[in-house]
Every structure is written in structure tokens, then in C-alpha cells.
Amino acid sequence: MAHPDLAPETLRHLKALLAIDTRNPPGNELAAVRYLDGVLRAEGFDPVVVESAPGRANIVARLCGDGSQRPLLLISHLDVVPADAERWELPPFGAQEKDGYLYGRGAIDMKHMTAMSLSVLLDLKRRGVKLRRDLIFAAVADEEAGGALGAGYLVERHPELLRAEFALGEVGGFFVQIGRHRVCLVQSGEKGCAWCRLRCRGEPGHGSIPDPDSAVHRLARALVRLRRRGLGAHPTALVRRFVELASRDQPLATRWVLRALLRPGLRRAALGLIPPAQRRAFYAQLHNTASPTVLRAGDKENVHPALAEAVLDGRVVPGQTFEDFERELRRAVGSGVEIERLQWLPPLEYPCDTPLFYAIESAVLRRLPECRVLPYLTTGYTDAKHLDRLGIVTYGFAPMLNEPGENIARLTHGDNERIGIDALTWGVDVLREVVEGFCTAASPQAAVGSLLDGLDGPAGAA
Ligand SMILES: [Zn+2]
């Protein structure tokens, strides 16, 4: 059955959104929300606009199903991080094309998902597709600053707008190379945030007389200890599954290294064999971590200060509590260091044996039978943290077929953020198949059955 090609329309919406400056701070998502509101109303939707602060707005639209299944939410954020125009080849808010790419701050983080979700929503309505579950479209503010005025605000004040069984959001749906496999990553969990402050105290005194126990020396020793010892390794079920699937059918050496990451006695050696950039990423997936990010002590050249402080960006793997983290941190930094908790956001981890995950896997593998679709744990945080409070299972899946070697992690928040036009064309086609298949299936089993039709060989079993 031929479907209308959603690519031109998606590209048009994406260009319109990229041309609206929604840098956060200050955000100004209201301008983007007005654009979306106009498009949705023209197509017969009755979207809800929720303003959380002056200029800050969220928009939610719903395409109703017959209610026999619980809703699917497509969520994206409209705010973007700042961009230094001097360093860009094309203006960050110019929405210009060059060599098959569309440039703009937000092209992959994540206005592309807003444009794709919008096109899929409109298409399903125009074709009168009978849905078993409501499809909810949400474009929200403030994700880049934690989401208090965006997803957090909606969850707190208007939970009925977002309540769903599953959600698709960031960060995933793009491709990386692991050994010989091209891998499509689907975020299925995120580390928790355990931000805290270390404080060391000492006797104030004259700087002309060295004091090895000054507050500054104590703090420096604590940070050196922390770097040397690190915190604990706790491979979760998700990370184990990722490693297990990624290591299959790899050359012997690659397979050994990947699997050794899960074995306490071999982990250090295995990490040592991985190139530095990837090593740090694997390390962060396996361990609780604490990175010093802010240092403060003293304000006079010739006085030992009474106090020295460091802020740590602590991150914990799923299954860990703040108390677990604090215990490890205390052991790592040694005695005489005060630890103050600044922020705690619990980690998340979702099962991958769900009909939605299978629908994603099938849609990708049908197009690229040689690739792998792997659930992964992200070390950052997303709006999934807010949605989790409503019991929504959120996967990071904003599909796009980036070129091999095109580093999505570096382009995100980096200079010259852009998306390949072909990557977007592929993405919206996949998103429609996943959403339509999942929302029209009578039961989870049927969803998988219909999507697997005509699929044979190893792809379906991967
Ligand atoms: Zn983002």
C-alpha cells in the first residue's frame, strides 16, 4: 500500500521551526508553539497550549483512537542550546541547505522529531486511519535547562494531557559503528543525577607559611583520591544486554573486549584496550561517576582560606540510590570531607521486551537487515525523567539514517548542527511505520505479527 511521501512536508516544517530562535536561555518557545498551533488548527486539531512563564509555552494535540489500548506519546522539546554564529558555516537560525544537509541549531536536538511527529500525526488524521490507542503529540519547552517549565510543568499541573503507556522522545534512533556492526541505538534508560558539593575546612592563616592541611590542600587531595579510585561498577541488565548483543558475530578480539567489560577481574584490562573517547563512554555506562565541575576557595592571595569547595556532577546507574552513591563517594574522597546533596534525579531503566520496542526493531531491520537495533543507557538526562513520574515507558527514538562516520554525539550541541535530508526522509518513513503499526494493532502480539510479515532470515531474530 503506497503512502503519501511525508518528506517534503516534514522538511518544510523543520525549516520553519529552525528559523525560529528558541535558544534557552531565554527559550521563547512560544513563537514555535504559535507556528505549530496554526498548522494543527488548519488540519482540524484542537491543540492545548500551556504557557508556563512569559514567552515559554508547550503544545499538546491528540488524535483519538478507540480507547482499547492506552495512548502513545510523541514528545520533543522546542528549546535549543546557544550557538556561536561565528563558528558556523551557515547561520544557526537560517535553516539553509548545503550539500544535502539542512543546517540549524536544533536540527538533531530535536526539532527534527517535532517536524516528523507532526507530519505523522497529520498523515494519520488525513488518511482516517483507525487507531486502537490515542496518539498524543507534545512539543515542550525548557528541556535544555531541566524541563521545569516544559515536561516537568505539564506532568505536575496537567498530567492528563500526557498520560500514556509509552512515549518516544530523545536520545536515539541514530546509528553508530561498533566493531563490524552498524548499530541503531534506542535509549531505554538513563543514569540518575547525584549532584553534590564537597567541602573541606582548614585553619585560616598567613599564606607565607605553608600549611599542608589547608582547606585547599585537603580538597585537592580528596579530588586526586576520587580520580584514582573512582566509584563502583554496576553493570545493569540493560548494559549487559547491550554488550551481549553488540558482541555477537564480532571478530574474536572485539568480542573478547566487549564481554570482558562485564567481568570484574577483566574490566580494567578491557577498558584499556578501547580507544580513549569510546573508553570513557563505556566507563560511564558501567560505573557511578562524579566529575568535578566547579571549584571555589579563597579570595585573597596571602590568606589560607577557611573553606574550599568543589561541585561534583555525580551520575548513578539504574538500581542505585543517592545513599549508595554517597557511600561510594565518601570512601573515594577519604575522611575530613563534607558532602552536601544538591540535586537528586533517580536513574531510569525500561524493559525492551515490549511490543513498541519490537515495532521499532522490525521497522528498522526491514530497511537495514544487516544492522543491529540495541537498547542503551544514556549517561545524560532527558524529559523521560519527568514522564517516568506518570509511569510512562519512554524510549529515545527519533529516527534518522545518519551517514556512517557522522558523529551525532559531536553534532549535538556542537558547531554546524545539521541533518541530512535523506536521513530525515528515512526517519519520518520509519516513524510513521512504527507509530501506525503500533497504534492500529489490536493487541501487542498482533502489532508484532503484522510488522514481521514478510520478514525472514536472521534480521527478525536479531
Ligand atoms: Zn535534546
Short mmCIF file of C-alpha atoms in Angstrom, two decimals, residues 59-349:
data_model
loop_
_atom_site.label_atom_id
_atom_site.label_comp_id
_atom_site.label_asym_id
_atom_site.label_seq_id
_atom_site.Cartn_x
_atom_site.Cartn_y
_atom_site.Cartn_z
CA ILE A 59 1.65 22.46 22.97
CA VAL A 60 -0.21 19.16 23.06
CA ALA A 61 -2.51 17.69 20.39
CA ARG A 62 -4.34 14.39 20.38
CA LEU A 63 -5.59 12.08 17.66
CA CYS A 64 -8.14 9.81 19.30
CA GLY A 65 -8.23 6.07 18.93
CA ASP A 66 -10.99 3.71 20.03
CA GLY A 67 -9.53 3.56 23.54
CA SER A 68 -8.94 -0.19 23.60
CA GLN A 69 -5.22 0.44 24.23
CA ARG A 70 -3.51 3.15 26.25
CA PRO A 71 -2.02 6.15 24.40
CA LEU A 72 1.33 6.57 22.68
CA LEU A 73 3.03 9.92 23.24
CA LEU A 74 5.44 11.50 20.76
CA ILE A 75 7.40 14.11 22.68
CA SER A 76 10.02 16.59 21.57
CA HIS A 77 11.45 19.76 23.03
CA LEU A 78 11.40 23.07 21.20
CA ASP A 79 14.21 24.84 23.04
CA VAL A 80 17.79 24.60 21.82
CA VAL A 81 21.20 25.32 23.31
CA PRO A 82 23.02 28.55 22.34
CA ALA A 83 25.07 28.71 19.13
CA ASP A 84 28.13 30.81 18.37
CA ALA A 85 27.33 32.02 14.83
CA GLU A 86 30.99 32.97 14.23
CA ARG A 87 31.96 29.33 14.33
CA TRP A 88 29.23 28.10 11.98
CA GLU A 89 29.50 27.69 8.20
CA LEU A 90 25.86 28.76 7.82
CA PRO A 91 23.75 30.86 10.21
CA PRO A 92 22.44 28.74 13.13
CA PHE A 93 18.92 30.13 12.70
CA GLY A 94 19.00 30.46 8.91
CA ALA A 95 17.56 26.99 8.11
CA GLN A 96 19.71 26.80 4.99
CA GLU A 97 20.59 23.76 2.92
CA LYS A 98 24.05 22.86 1.73
CA ASP A 99 25.33 19.66 0.10
CA GLY A 100 22.27 17.65 1.05
CA TYR A 101 22.19 18.85 4.64
CA LEU A 102 19.85 21.22 6.44
CA TYR A 103 21.79 23.37 8.93
CA GLY A 104 20.36 24.82 12.09
CA ARG A 105 20.56 24.74 15.86
CA GLY A 106 18.02 22.07 16.80
CA ALA A 107 18.30 20.10 13.54
CA ILE A 108 19.01 16.91 15.50
CA ASP A 109 18.31 18.12 19.06
CA MET A 110 15.48 17.93 18.45
CA LYS A 111 13.25 19.89 16.14
CA HIS A 112 13.59 17.10 13.58
CA MET A 113 11.48 14.96 15.89
CA THR A 114 8.92 17.75 16.26
CA ALA A 115 8.63 18.01 12.47
CA MET A 116 8.50 14.22 11.95
CA SER A 117 5.94 13.67 14.73
CA LEU A 118 3.79 16.47 13.36
CA SER A 119 3.84 15.03 9.83
CA VAL A 120 2.98 11.54 11.07
CA LEU A 121 0.12 12.87 13.19
CA LEU A 122 -1.32 14.88 10.29
CA ASP A 123 -0.94 11.98 7.88
CA LEU A 124 -2.80 9.54 10.12
CA LYS A 125 -5.65 12.01 10.50
CA ARG A 126 -5.87 12.82 6.79
CA ARG A 127 -5.99 9.17 5.85
CA GLY A 128 -8.59 8.48 8.55
CA VAL A 129 -6.55 5.62 9.98
CA LYS A 130 -8.46 3.81 12.74
CA LEU A 131 -6.31 3.82 15.86
CA ARG A 132 -6.65 1.49 18.81
CA ARG A 133 -4.92 3.97 21.05
CA ASP A 134 -4.75 7.76 21.19
CA LEU A 135 -1.70 9.31 19.60
CA ILE A 136 -0.50 12.32 21.57
CA PHE A 137 1.78 14.93 20.05
CA ALA A 138 3.64 17.11 22.57
CA ALA A 139 6.23 19.78 21.85
CA VAL A 140 7.57 21.23 25.06
CA ALA A 141 9.76 23.98 26.45
CA ASP A 142 12.84 24.09 28.61
CA GLU A 143 14.35 20.61 28.27
CA GLU A 144 17.85 22.04 27.93
CA ALA A 145 17.52 23.63 31.37
CA GLY A 146 15.95 20.64 33.11
CA GLY A 147 12.35 20.90 31.91
CA ALA A 148 10.75 22.61 34.93
CA LEU A 149 8.84 24.90 32.52
CA GLY A 150 8.27 22.15 29.98
CA ALA A 151 7.63 18.44 30.50
CA GLY A 152 8.02 18.89 34.27
CA TYR A 153 5.38 21.62 34.28
CA LEU A 154 2.90 19.52 32.30
CA VAL A 155 3.47 16.43 34.42
CA GLU A 156 2.95 18.48 37.56
CA ARG A 157 -0.04 20.58 36.50
CA HIS A 158 -1.67 18.88 33.52
CA PRO A 159 -0.80 15.20 33.77
CA GLU A 160 -3.98 14.24 31.88
CA LEU A 161 -2.53 15.80 28.74
CA LEU A 162 0.47 13.47 28.68
CA ARG A 163 -0.70 10.28 30.38
CA ALA A 164 0.29 7.39 28.11
CA GLU A 165 1.54 3.83 28.21
CA PHE A 166 4.60 4.55 26.06
CA ALA A 167 6.45 7.57 24.74
CA LEU A 168 9.03 8.15 22.03
CA GLY A 169 11.48 11.01 22.56
CA GLU A 170 15.23 11.53 22.59
CA VAL A 171 18.09 10.28 22.56
CA GLY A 172 18.20 7.50 20.00
CA GLY A 173 17.19 6.35 16.55
CA PHE A 174 20.58 7.24 15.05
CA PHE A 175 23.42 4.95 14.07
CA VAL A 176 26.88 4.24 15.43
CA GLN A 177 29.56 1.75 14.44
CA ILE A 178 30.54 -0.88 16.99
CA GLY A 179 33.24 -3.18 15.65
CA ARG A 180 31.84 -4.57 12.42
CA HIS A 181 28.21 -3.74 13.20
CA ARG A 182 26.22 -0.70 12.26
CA VAL A 183 24.05 -0.19 15.32
CA CYS A 184 20.83 1.78 15.74
CA LEU A 185 20.70 2.93 19.34
CA VAL A 186 17.41 3.16 21.21
CA GLN A 187 17.62 4.85 24.57
CA SER A 188 15.96 2.59 27.11
CA GLY A 189 17.35 4.00 30.31
CA GLU A 190 19.22 6.93 31.73
CA LYS A 191 21.60 7.45 34.59
CA GLY A 192 20.45 9.36 37.63
CA CYS A 193 21.85 12.73 38.66
CA ALA A 194 23.52 12.98 42.05
CA TRP A 195 24.93 16.50 42.03
CA CYS A 196 26.68 17.41 45.24
CA ARG A 197 29.18 19.71 46.85
CA LEU A 198 32.36 18.69 48.65
CA ARG A 199 33.58 20.96 51.44
CA CYS A 200 36.95 20.91 53.14
CA ARG A 201 37.79 23.18 56.04
CA GLY A 202 41.13 24.37 57.41
CA GLU A 203 42.67 26.93 59.74
CA PRO A 204 42.86 30.35 58.15
CA GLY A 205 46.40 31.67 58.29
CA HIS A 206 49.13 33.64 56.55
CA GLY A 207 49.90 32.31 53.09
CA SER A 208 53.62 32.97 53.60
CA ILE A 209 53.73 29.94 55.93
CA PRO A 210 52.79 26.75 54.03
CA ASP A 211 50.06 24.64 55.63
CA PRO A 212 49.82 21.10 54.24
CA ASP A 213 46.43 20.76 55.96
CA SER A 214 44.90 23.90 54.50
CA ALA A 215 41.36 23.65 53.13
CA VAL A 216 42.71 23.89 49.57
CA HIS A 217 45.24 21.08 50.06
CA ARG A 218 42.61 18.88 51.68
CA LEU A 219 40.21 19.41 48.81
CA ALA A 220 42.94 18.79 46.25
CA ARG A 221 43.87 15.52 47.97
CA ALA A 222 40.23 14.46 48.03
CA LEU A 223 39.84 15.10 44.30
CA VAL A 224 43.03 13.25 43.45
CA ARG A 225 41.84 10.26 45.52
CA LEU A 226 38.49 10.39 43.74
CA ARG A 227 40.14 10.34 40.34
CA ARG A 228 42.45 7.46 41.28
CA ARG A 229 39.85 5.26 42.94
CA GLY A 230 36.71 6.15 41.02
CA LEU A 231 33.32 4.88 42.10
CA GLY A 232 31.80 1.44 41.75
CA ALA A 233 30.98 -0.55 38.61
CA HIS A 234 27.39 -1.82 38.44
CA PRO A 235 26.53 -3.27 35.03
CA THR A 236 22.74 -3.22 34.81
CA ALA A 237 20.52 -5.63 32.92
CA LEU A 238 20.30 -3.08 30.11
CA VAL A 239 24.05 -2.65 29.79
CA ARG A 240 24.55 -6.41 29.92
CA ARG A 241 22.05 -6.86 27.15
CA PHE A 242 23.67 -4.12 25.09
CA VAL A 243 27.11 -5.68 25.44
CA GLU A 244 25.81 -9.17 24.80
CA LEU A 245 24.02 -8.17 21.57
CA ALA A 246 26.79 -5.84 20.38
CA SER A 247 29.43 -8.54 20.81
CA ARG A 248 27.63 -11.21 18.77
CA ASP A 249 29.25 -12.07 15.44
CA GLN A 250 32.17 -9.75 16.07
CA PRO A 251 35.77 -10.70 15.37
CA LEU A 252 37.23 -12.65 18.29
CA ALA A 253 39.24 -9.75 19.77
CA THR A 254 36.31 -7.32 19.69
CA ARG A 255 34.03 -9.94 21.22
CA TRP A 256 36.52 -10.61 23.99
CA VAL A 257 36.94 -6.95 24.86
CA LEU A 258 33.20 -6.26 24.93
CA ARG A 259 32.38 -9.28 27.08
CA ALA A 260 35.30 -8.67 29.42
CA LEU A 261 33.71 -5.33 30.30
CA LEU A 262 31.14 -7.28 32.29
CA ARG A 263 33.70 -9.31 34.26
CA PRO A 264 35.10 -7.58 37.34
CA GLY A 265 38.53 -9.20 37.05
CA LEU A 266 38.95 -8.29 33.37
CA ARG A 267 37.14 -4.96 33.17
CA ARG A 268 40.13 -2.72 33.70
CA ALA A 269 42.19 -4.56 31.08
CA ALA A 270 39.31 -4.48 28.60
CA LEU A 271 38.77 -0.75 29.07
CA GLY A 272 42.48 -0.22 28.46
CA LEU A 273 42.13 -1.81 25.03
CA ILE A 274 39.37 0.56 23.88
CA PRO A 275 40.32 3.90 22.22
CA PRO A 276 40.08 6.78 24.75
CA ALA A 277 36.89 8.51 23.56
CA GLN A 278 34.90 5.27 23.46
CA ARG A 279 36.55 4.06 26.64
CA ARG A 280 35.14 7.00 28.55
CA ALA A 281 31.68 6.32 27.15
CA PHE A 282 31.81 2.63 28.12
CA TYR A 283 33.24 3.51 31.52
CA ALA A 284 30.35 5.89 32.18
CA GLN A 285 27.78 3.26 31.20
CA LEU A 286 29.23 0.78 33.68
CA HIS A 287 30.10 2.95 36.67
CA ASN A 288 28.75 5.50 39.05
CA THR A 289 30.78 8.62 38.32
CA ALA A 290 31.50 12.02 39.87
CA SER A 291 33.15 14.74 37.80
CA PRO A 292 34.40 17.91 39.48
CA THR A 293 32.91 20.81 37.53
CA VAL A 294 33.08 23.87 39.80
CA LEU A 295 35.86 24.83 42.25
CA ARG A 296 35.73 27.60 44.83
CA ALA A 297 38.21 28.67 47.52
CA GLY A 298 39.78 31.83 48.83
CA ASP A 299 39.65 35.43 47.72
CA LYS A 300 42.99 36.81 48.90
CA GLU A 301 46.47 35.97 47.61
CA ASN A 302 48.11 35.75 51.04
CA VAL A 303 45.44 34.03 53.15
CA HIS A 304 44.78 30.31 53.57
CA PRO A 305 41.00 30.19 53.19
CA ALA A 306 38.89 28.51 55.85
CA LEU A 307 36.83 26.74 53.20
CA ALA A 308 37.40 25.04 49.84
CA GLU A 309 34.53 23.63 47.80
CA ALA A 310 34.05 21.51 44.70
CA VAL A 311 30.79 20.78 42.92
CA LEU A 312 30.57 17.27 41.52
CA ASP A 313 28.39 16.18 38.62
CA GLY A 314 27.55 12.78 40.03
CA ARG A 315 25.75 10.19 37.90
CA VAL A 316 24.49 6.83 39.06
CA VAL A 317 23.48 3.77 37.11
CA PRO A 318 19.96 2.31 37.42
CA GLY A 319 19.39 0.41 40.63
CA GLN A 320 21.49 2.80 42.72
CA THR A 321 20.20 5.23 45.33
CA PHE A 322 21.71 8.54 46.42
CA GLU A 323 22.79 6.80 49.62
CA ASP A 324 24.65 4.13 47.62
CA PHE A 325 26.38 6.87 45.67
CA GLU A 326 27.23 8.85 48.79
CA ARG A 327 28.74 5.78 50.46
CA GLU A 328 30.99 5.16 47.46
CA LEU A 329 31.92 8.81 47.23
CA ARG A 330 32.81 9.01 50.91
CA ARG A 331 35.11 6.03 50.55
CA ALA A 332 36.72 7.52 47.44
CA VAL A 333 37.40 11.02 48.81
CA GLY A 334 38.50 9.89 52.29
CA SER A 335 37.84 11.41 55.69
CA GLY A 336 37.51 15.08 56.59
CA VAL A 337 35.32 15.94 53.58
CA GLU A 338 31.73 17.11 53.96
CA ILE A 339 29.28 16.02 51.27
CA GLU A 340 26.19 18.08 50.57
CA ARG A 341 23.47 16.85 48.27
CA LEU A 342 22.45 19.47 45.69
CA GLN A 343 20.21 17.59 43.27
CA TRP A 344 18.94 14.06 43.00
CA LEU A 345 17.13 12.70 39.94
CA PRO A 346 16.72 8.94 40.07
CA PRO A 347 18.00 6.75 37.23
CA LEU A 348 15.59 5.02 34.83
CA GLU A 349 15.66 1.69 33.08
#
